[in-house]
Coordinates of C-alpha atoms in Angstrom, one line a residue:
M1162 CA -104.9 -78.0 -86.4
V1163 CA -107.5 -80.7 -85.6
D1164 CA -108.1 -82.0 -82.6
I1165 CA -109.3 -85.9 -82.5
Q1166 CA -111.5 -87.4 -79.8
I1167 CA -111.3 -91.2 -80.3
T1168 CA -113.6 -91.9 -77.2
Y1169 CA -115.4 -90.2 -74.4
N1170 CA -115.1 -93.1 -72.0
C1171 CA -111.9 -92.9 -69.2
N1172 CA -110.6 -94.9 -66.7
N1173 CA -110.6 -92.1 -64.2
N1174 CA -113.4 -90.0 -63.0
C1175 CA -112.0 -86.7 -62.4
V1176 CA -114.0 -84.3 -60.8
S1177 CA -112.4 -81.3 -62.6
C1178 CA -112.7 -83.2 -66.2
I1179 CA -114.4 -80.7 -68.9
I1180 CA -116.3 -83.3 -70.6
P1181 CA -119.9 -83.4 -69.5
G1182 CA -120.4 -86.6 -67.8
E1183 CA -121.6 -90.0 -67.7
A1184 CA -124.5 -89.7 -70.5
Y1185 CA -122.1 -88.0 -72.9
C1186 CA -119.5 -90.6 -72.3
S1187 CA -121.7 -93.6 -73.3
E1188 CA -121.9 -92.4 -76.8
E1189 CA -119.5 -94.3 -79.3
V1190 CA -117.4 -92.2 -81.5
S1191 CA -117.7 -93.0 -85.0
K1192 CA -113.9 -94.1 -86.3
E1193 CA -114.9 -93.9 -90.0
K1194 CA -116.0 -90.0 -89.2
L1195 CA -112.5 -89.6 -87.8
R1196 CA -110.6 -90.8 -90.5
K1197 CA -112.3 -88.8 -92.9
K1198 CA -111.5 -86.3 -90.9
L1199 CA -107.9 -86.6 -91.0
F1200 CA -108.1 -86.7 -94.9
E1201 CA -109.9 -83.2 -95.1
Q1202 CA -107.0 -81.3 -95.3
D1203 CA -103.1 -81.2 -94.9
H1204 CA -103.0 -81.0 -91.1
K1205 CA -99.8 -79.5 -89.4
I1206 CA -101.0 -80.1 -85.8
I1207 CA -103.0 -83.0 -84.8
T1208 CA -104.1 -83.5 -80.9
I1209 CA -105.3 -87.1 -79.9
G1210 CA -107.6 -86.8 -77.0
G1211 CA -110.8 -88.2 -75.4
G1212 CA -112.0 -89.2 -72.6
E1213 CA -108.8 -91.4 -72.0
P1214 CA -107.9 -92.3 -75.7
T1215 CA -105.5 -95.1 -74.5
T1216 CA -108.3 -97.1 -73.3
D1217 CA -109.9 -97.4 -76.8
P1218 CA -109.6 -100.8 -78.2
D1219 CA -108.7 -99.2 -81.6
F1220 CA -106.2 -96.9 -80.2
L1221 CA -103.0 -98.4 -81.4
K1222 CA -104.6 -99.1 -84.8
F1223 CA -105.8 -95.5 -84.9
V1224 CA -102.6 -93.9 -84.1
D1225 CA -100.7 -95.9 -87.0
F1226 CA -103.6 -94.9 -89.4
A1227 CA -103.1 -91.2 -88.4
L1228 CA -99.3 -91.2 -88.6
R1229 CA -99.5 -93.1 -92.2
T1230 CA -102.0 -90.6 -93.4
N1231 CA -100.4 -87.3 -92.1
P1232 CA -96.5 -87.7 -92.8
D1233 CA -95.8 -83.9 -92.5
A1234 CA -97.8 -83.3 -89.1
D1235 CA -96.6 -82.8 -85.8
F1236 CA -98.6 -85.1 -82.9
R1237 CA -99.8 -84.7 -79.3
L1238 CA -101.6 -87.0 -77.3
L1239 CA -103.4 -85.9 -74.2
T1240 CA -103.4 -88.7 -71.4
N1241 CA -103.6 -89.5 -67.9
G1242 CA -100.6 -91.9 -68.6
R1243 CA -102.5 -94.7 -66.5
M1244 CA -102.2 -97.4 -69.5
F1245 CA -98.5 -96.9 -70.0
Y1246 CA -98.0 -97.9 -66.5
Y1247 CA -98.0 -101.6 -68.6
Q1248 CA -94.5 -101.9 -70.0
N1249 CA -95.8 -103.8 -72.6
F1250 CA -98.4 -101.3 -73.8
A1251 CA -95.8 -98.5 -73.8
R1252 CA -93.4 -100.5 -75.9
K1253 CA -96.2 -101.3 -78.4
F1254 CA -96.8 -97.8 -78.8
N1255 CA -93.2 -96.9 -79.2
S1256 CA -93.1 -99.7 -82.0
I1257 CA -95.7 -97.8 -84.0
I1258 CA -94.4 -94.2 -83.6
E1259 CA -90.8 -95.3 -84.4
K1260 CA -92.2 -96.3 -87.9
Y1261 CA -92.8 -92.8 -88.8
D1262 CA -90.6 -89.4 -88.9
N1263 CA -93.4 -87.1 -87.1
T1264 CA -92.7 -85.4 -83.7
F1265 CA -94.8 -86.8 -81.4
E1266 CA -95.5 -85.2 -77.9
I1267 CA -97.2 -86.9 -75.0
D1268 CA -99.3 -84.7 -72.2
I1269 CA -99.9 -86.4 -69.1
S1270 CA -101.8 -84.8 -66.4
L1271 CA -100.7 -84.5 -62.7
Y1272 CA -102.9 -83.1 -60.4
G1273 CA -100.7 -83.2 -57.2
P1274 CA -99.3 -85.5 -54.3
E1275 CA -100.9 -89.0 -54.4
K1276 CA -103.8 -88.1 -51.7
I1277 CA -104.7 -84.8 -53.9
H1278 CA -104.2 -86.5 -57.0
E1279 CA -106.6 -89.5 -56.1
K1280 CA -109.1 -86.7 -54.6
I1281 CA -109.5 -85.5 -58.3
T1282 CA -109.4 -88.6 -60.0
R1283 CA -111.4 -90.6 -57.8
T1284 CA -109.8 -93.7 -58.9
E1285 CA -107.6 -95.8 -56.4
D1286 CA -103.8 -96.4 -57.6
S1287 CA -104.4 -93.7 -60.4
F1288 CA -101.2 -91.8 -59.0
K1289 CA -98.9 -94.8 -58.8
Q1290 CA -99.7 -95.7 -62.3
T1291 CA -99.6 -92.1 -63.8
L1292 CA -96.1 -91.9 -62.4
K1293 CA -95.0 -95.2 -63.6
G1294 CA -96.6 -94.5 -67.1
I1295 CA -94.4 -91.0 -67.6
K1296 CA -91.5 -93.2 -66.6
N1297 CA -92.1 -95.7 -68.8
L1298 CA -92.6 -93.1 -71.8
V1299 CA -89.4 -91.4 -70.8
K1300 CA -87.3 -94.8 -71.2
E1301 CA -88.9 -95.4 -74.4
G1302 CA -87.4 -91.6 -75.4
F1303 CA -90.9 -89.7 -75.8
I1304 CA -91.2 -86.0 -75.5
V1305 CA -93.1 -85.9 -72.1
N1306 CA -94.9 -83.0 -70.8
I1307 CA -96.6 -82.7 -67.7
R1308 CA -100.0 -80.7 -67.3
V1309 CA -100.9 -79.6 -63.9
V1310 CA -104.8 -78.4 -64.1
V1311 CA -105.3 -76.0 -60.9
N1312 CA -108.5 -76.0 -59.2
K1313 CA -109.8 -75.7 -55.6
L1314 CA -108.9 -79.2 -54.5
N1315 CA -105.1 -78.8 -55.5
Y1316 CA -104.3 -75.1 -55.9
E1317 CA -102.5 -75.1 -52.2
Y1318 CA -100.5 -78.1 -53.0
M1319 CA -98.7 -76.9 -56.3
E1320 CA -95.1 -76.2 -54.1
E1321 CA -95.5 -80.1 -53.5
T1322 CA -96.8 -80.9 -57.2
S1323 CA -93.4 -79.0 -58.3
Q1324 CA -91.4 -81.3 -55.9
I1325 CA -92.8 -84.5 -57.3
I1326 CA -92.1 -83.3 -60.9
N1327 CA -88.5 -82.5 -60.0
T1328 CA -87.9 -86.2 -59.1
L1329 CA -89.1 -87.2 -62.7
N1330 CA -86.0 -87.4 -65.0
G1331 CA -86.7 -86.4 -68.8
I1332 CA -89.6 -84.1 -68.5
S1333 CA -89.7 -81.8 -71.5
N1334 CA -92.0 -79.3 -70.3
V1335 CA -94.3 -78.5 -67.2
I1336 CA -97.7 -76.7 -68.0
F1337 CA -99.9 -74.7 -65.3
I1338 CA -103.2 -74.9 -66.8
F1339 CA -106.2 -72.6 -65.0
S1340 CA -109.3 -75.1 -65.1
R1341 CA -112.3 -74.2 -67.1
Y1342 CA -115.6 -74.8 -65.5
T1343 CA -117.5 -76.9 -68.4
G1344 CA -118.7 -80.5 -67.9
K1345 CA -117.9 -82.3 -64.6
A1346 CA -116.2 -79.3 -63.2
G1347 CA -119.1 -77.3 -63.7
K1348 CA -121.2 -79.8 -62.4
N1349 CA -118.7 -80.0 -59.4
I1350 CA -118.3 -76.1 -59.2
E1351 CA -118.4 -75.8 -55.3
R1352 CA -115.5 -78.5 -55.3
T1353 CA -113.3 -77.1 -58.1
R1354 CA -113.8 -73.2 -58.3
V1355 CA -111.1 -71.0 -57.3
S1356 CA -110.3 -67.4 -58.3
Y1357 CA -107.1 -66.1 -60.1
N1358 CA -106.4 -64.2 -56.9
E1359 CA -106.7 -67.1 -54.7
S1360 CA -104.4 -69.3 -56.5
V1361 CA -102.1 -67.3 -58.8
D1362 CA -99.6 -66.7 -55.6
Q1363 CA -98.9 -70.7 -55.3
V1364 CA -98.8 -71.2 -59.0
E1365 CA -95.8 -68.4 -59.1
K1366 CA -94.2 -70.4 -56.2
A1367 CA -94.4 -73.8 -58.2
V1368 CA -92.9 -72.1 -60.7
D1369 CA -89.7 -71.1 -58.7
K1370 CA -89.6 -74.7 -57.5
I1371 CA -89.3 -76.3 -60.9
E1372 CA -85.8 -77.2 -61.3
K1373 CA -85.8 -76.5 -65.2
N1374 CA -84.7 -73.6 -67.4
E1375 CA -87.4 -71.2 -68.1
G1376 CA -88.4 -72.3 -71.5
N1377 CA -89.7 -75.6 -70.0
I1378 CA -92.6 -73.8 -68.0
K1379 CA -95.8 -72.7 -69.3
L1380 CA -99.0 -71.2 -67.9
F1381 CA -102.1 -71.9 -69.8
H1382 CA -105.2 -69.6 -69.6
Y1383 CA -103.6 -67.3 -67.0
P1384 CA -104.5 -63.4 -68.2
L1385 CA -101.4 -61.4 -68.1
C1386 CA -102.9 -58.6 -65.7
I1387 CA -103.5 -61.5 -63.0
I1388 CA -99.6 -62.7 -63.2
D1389 CA -96.7 -60.5 -61.6
K1390 CA -94.3 -58.9 -64.0
E1391 CA -91.7 -61.4 -63.6
Y1392 CA -93.9 -64.4 -64.5
R1393 CA -95.6 -63.1 -67.4
F1394 CA -92.8 -64.6 -69.7
Y1395 CA -94.3 -68.0 -69.0
A1396 CA -97.9 -67.1 -69.9
K1397 CA -98.6 -68.5 -73.6
T1398 CA -101.7 -68.2 -75.2
G1399 CA -102.6 -72.0 -76.3
I1400 CA -104.9 -73.0 -78.9
T1401 CA -107.8 -72.4 -76.8
K1402 CA -108.3 -68.7 -77.9
D1403 CA -108.9 -69.5 -81.4
N1404 CA -111.3 -72.6 -80.7
G1405 CA -113.8 -70.9 -78.5
G1406 CA -114.7 -70.8 -74.6
V1407 CA -112.7 -67.5 -73.9
T1408 CA -113.3 -63.8 -74.1
F1409 CA -111.9 -60.4 -73.9
L1410 CA -113.8 -57.9 -71.6
E1411 CA -114.2 -54.1 -73.5
R1412 CA -111.6 -52.7 -71.1
C1413 CA -109.1 -55.2 -72.6
K1414 CA -109.1 -53.3 -75.7
K1415 CA -107.1 -50.5 -73.7
C1416 CA -104.5 -53.0 -72.6
A1417 CA -100.9 -53.1 -74.1
A1418 CA -100.4 -56.8 -74.0
R1419 CA -103.8 -57.8 -75.4
D1420 CA -102.2 -59.6 -78.4
K1421 CA -100.1 -61.8 -76.1
C1422 CA -102.7 -62.6 -73.6
S1423 CA -104.8 -66.0 -73.5
G1424 CA -108.0 -64.1 -72.6
I1425 CA -110.5 -65.2 -69.8
W1426 CA -112.5 -68.2 -69.7
E1427 CA -116.3 -67.5 -70.0
S1428 CA -117.3 -70.1 -67.5
Y1429 CA -114.9 -67.9 -65.2
L1430 CA -116.8 -64.8 -65.6
E1431 CA -120.1 -66.2 -64.8
E1432 CA -118.7 -67.6 -61.4
F1433 CA -116.3 -64.7 -60.4
G1434 CA -117.3 -61.6 -62.5
K1435 CA -114.8 -59.3 -64.0
K1436 CA -113.3 -57.1 -61.0
E1437 CA -110.0 -58.9 -61.0
F1438 CA -108.9 -57.6 -64.4
N1439 CA -107.5 -54.3 -65.5
P1440 CA -105.6 -53.3 -68.4
L1441 CA -101.6 -53.2 -68.4

């Protein structure tokens, strides 16, 4: 498994982004180093992200190269979906993917109803473009997943977000992700910070609103002891558990569900402490 960040630049300016910010994003990514990384070993899963990867001038060429050199890998693209608002871009992208037999999933961030989405992205028309991008990708036959990153600005709008998602045909998975407080999200902590206890009820209500079967809903970075029993089925560990940024408390050793738990963001403990967490 490998994560490839092909650019740090983005056409949104999300208050909750975990990338550090403007100084970091001004750095150029070495495509040559990334190509070598793709050759390092036999990768089973390759995630392409950023920044916003689709804004990179070499995006389409890089995707073609990655697919050509990793014929057995499954791919995932993390994107805000805005470039796929342009149907010609979506078609060009699809023409590359169709040349290969790889599984290629696309995860698109949606933060809430239009006013809330753009309060977070701080970019006019981003909501409209993201929704249209989703529809264009579904039309082209892609596996499209919706990622809802939960923070202080949007947690009270989770049910409305589910209602919007229900209007979108062809969505494969809906993923609710509890925010990490690093990068811009950490810099804007007073605007982004919300506790599990404050927000989890809203997320559980949103799960109830999704008109999909239970296998299509996932909760990432929700410790199992925080979630009501009937919703623990949806909680997944994800990949970050192995990649750093998460931890377990000493008391977690006593928990019967520890091996199935995502753990706790270290940045969360710095803000809210340990009192919410108790072994199952």
